[in-house]
Amino acid sequence: RAPAVAAAGAGAGLAEAAIGSADIVSSDVALGFASLAMGVFFVVLYRVLLVVVLRERDALLALAIADACRVHGGPGKVVVAILGQAHCQGVRQQLLLAQGPGGPPAA
């Protein structure tokens, strides 16, 4: 009987070890999920902040371009603005909005 009890005791130790390793795996999965969720949160936060900063910068650039057109533009004069691609569409929209419902002048 003693060897059977010893074998049962060894089996119980294996079962406890298996349950313990399941707890480790589940905590690793939870930690991985938390890390992923935090990563997604920061990506979304970065994207929102980037959009806000780009829109603010687009408005400032459009204002500067419009001011340059008023000061230096006119018949037979050209004002050139060099923009990065990230700002082209936003600045164009801002300039069109500032110009009013008549739209851009005929080219």
Short mmCIF file of C-alpha atoms in Angstrom, two decimals:
data_model
loop_
_atom_site.label_atom_id
_atom_site.label_comp_id
_atom_site.label_asym_id
_atom_site.label_seq_id
_atom_site.Cartn_x
_atom_site.Cartn_y
_atom_site.Cartn_z
CA ARG A 1 0.00 0.00 0.00
CA ALA A 2 2.75 2.43 0.65
CA PRO A 3 3.93 2.45 -3.00
CA ALA A 4 0.34 3.15 -4.15
CA VAL A 5 0.04 6.09 -1.78
CA ALA A 6 3.39 7.37 -2.99
CA ALA A 7 2.24 7.03 -6.59
CA ALA A 8 -1.01 8.82 -5.79
CA GLY A 9 0.97 11.52 -4.06
CA ALA A 10 3.21 11.91 -7.09
CA GLY A 11 0.14 12.04 -9.34
CA ALA A 12 -1.41 14.71 -7.16
CA GLY A 13 1.78 16.73 -7.44
CA LEU A 14 1.59 16.49 -11.23
CA ALA A 15 -2.03 17.62 -11.18
CA GLU A 16 -1.15 20.57 -8.98
CA ALA A 17 1.75 21.40 -11.28
CA ALA A 18 -0.56 21.26 -14.31
CA ILE A 19 -3.10 23.55 -12.62
CA GLY A 20 -0.33 25.91 -11.60
CA SER A 21 1.03 26.05 -15.16
CA ALA A 22 -2.50 26.75 -16.44
CA ASP A 23 -2.62 29.73 -14.09
CA ILE A 24 0.71 30.92 -15.46
CA VAL A 25 -0.49 30.56 -19.05
CA SER A 26 -3.75 32.38 -18.32
CA SER A 27 -1.88 35.20 -16.57
CA ASP A 28 0.53 35.42 -19.55
CA VAL A 29 -2.45 35.64 -21.91
CA ALA A 30 -4.05 38.33 -19.74
CA LEU A 31 -0.76 40.23 -19.63
CA GLY A 32 -0.41 39.91 -23.40
CA PHE A 33 -3.97 41.15 -23.91
CA ALA A 34 -3.37 44.09 -21.58
CA SER A 35 -0.18 45.00 -23.45
CA LEU A 36 -2.01 44.78 -26.78
CA ALA A 37 -4.89 46.91 -25.48
CA MET A 38 -2.46 49.51 -24.16
CA GLY A 39 -0.61 49.52 -27.49
CA VAL A 40 -3.86 50.04 -29.41
CA PHE A 41 -4.81 52.84 -27.02
CA PHE A 42 -1.55 54.69 -27.66
CA VAL A 43 -1.82 54.20 -31.44
CA VAL A 44 -5.34 55.66 -31.42
CA LEU A 45 -4.27 58.51 -29.12
CA TYR A 46 -1.29 59.29 -31.37
CA ARG A 47 -3.52 59.28 -34.45
CA VAL A 48 -6.06 61.64 -32.87
CA LEU A 49 -3.35 64.04 -31.71
CA LEU A 50 -1.68 63.92 -35.12
CA VAL A 51 -4.94 64.81 -36.88
CA VAL A 52 -5.56 67.71 -34.48
CA VAL A 53 -2.02 69.05 -34.92
CA LEU A 54 -2.23 68.71 -38.73
CA ARG A 55 -5.56 70.57 -38.87
CA GLU A 56 -4.22 73.38 -36.69
CA ARG A 57 -1.09 73.63 -38.83
CA ASP A 58 -3.20 73.57 -42.04
CA ALA A 59 -5.22 76.53 -40.76
CA LEU A 60 -2.08 78.51 -39.89
CA LEU A 61 -0.48 77.76 -43.26
CA ALA A 62 -3.65 78.73 -45.13
CA LEU A 63 -3.81 82.02 -43.20
CA ALA A 64 -0.17 82.78 -44.02
CA ILE A 65 -0.73 81.98 -47.70
CA ALA A 66 -3.86 84.15 -47.85
CA ASP A 67 -1.97 87.02 -46.17
CA ALA A 68 0.90 86.66 -48.65
CA CYS A 69 -1.60 86.78 -51.51
CA ARG A 70 -3.14 90.00 -50.15
CA VAL A 71 0.23 91.66 -49.59
CA HIS A 72 2.28 90.40 -52.54
CA GLY A 73 -0.33 89.15 -54.98
CA GLY A 74 -2.36 90.98 -57.56
CA PRO A 75 -2.67 91.19 -61.32
CA GLY A 76 0.32 89.60 -63.00
CA LYS A 77 1.88 88.45 -59.71
CA VAL A 78 2.21 84.92 -58.42
CA VAL A 79 2.53 83.73 -54.83
CA VAL A 80 4.21 80.33 -54.46
CA ALA A 81 3.73 78.17 -51.37
CA ILE A 82 5.67 74.96 -50.87
CA LEU A 83 3.86 72.44 -48.68
CA GLY A 84 4.46 68.90 -47.54
CA GLN A 85 2.03 66.34 -48.86
CA ALA A 86 0.36 65.92 -45.47
CA HIS A 87 -0.80 69.56 -45.62
CA CYS A 88 -1.82 69.98 -49.28
CA GLN A 89 -5.45 68.86 -49.02
CA GLY A 90 -6.13 70.55 -45.69
CA VAL A 91 -4.62 73.88 -46.76
CA ARG A 92 -6.56 73.74 -50.03
CA GLN A 93 -9.81 73.19 -48.14
CA GLN A 94 -9.04 76.06 -45.73
CA LEU A 95 -8.25 78.44 -48.59
CA LEU A 96 -11.45 77.50 -50.42
CA LEU A 97 -13.50 78.00 -47.26
CA ALA A 98 -11.90 81.41 -46.64
CA GLN A 99 -12.56 82.44 -50.21
CA GLY A 100 -16.29 82.01 -49.85
CA PRO A 101 -19.04 80.51 -52.00
CA GLY A 102 -17.74 82.04 -55.26
CA GLY A 103 -15.00 79.44 -55.40
CA PRO A 104 -11.50 79.89 -56.78
CA PRO A 105 -10.86 82.40 -59.54
CA ALA A 106 -10.70 81.06 -63.09
CA ALA A 107 -7.19 80.06 -64.05
#
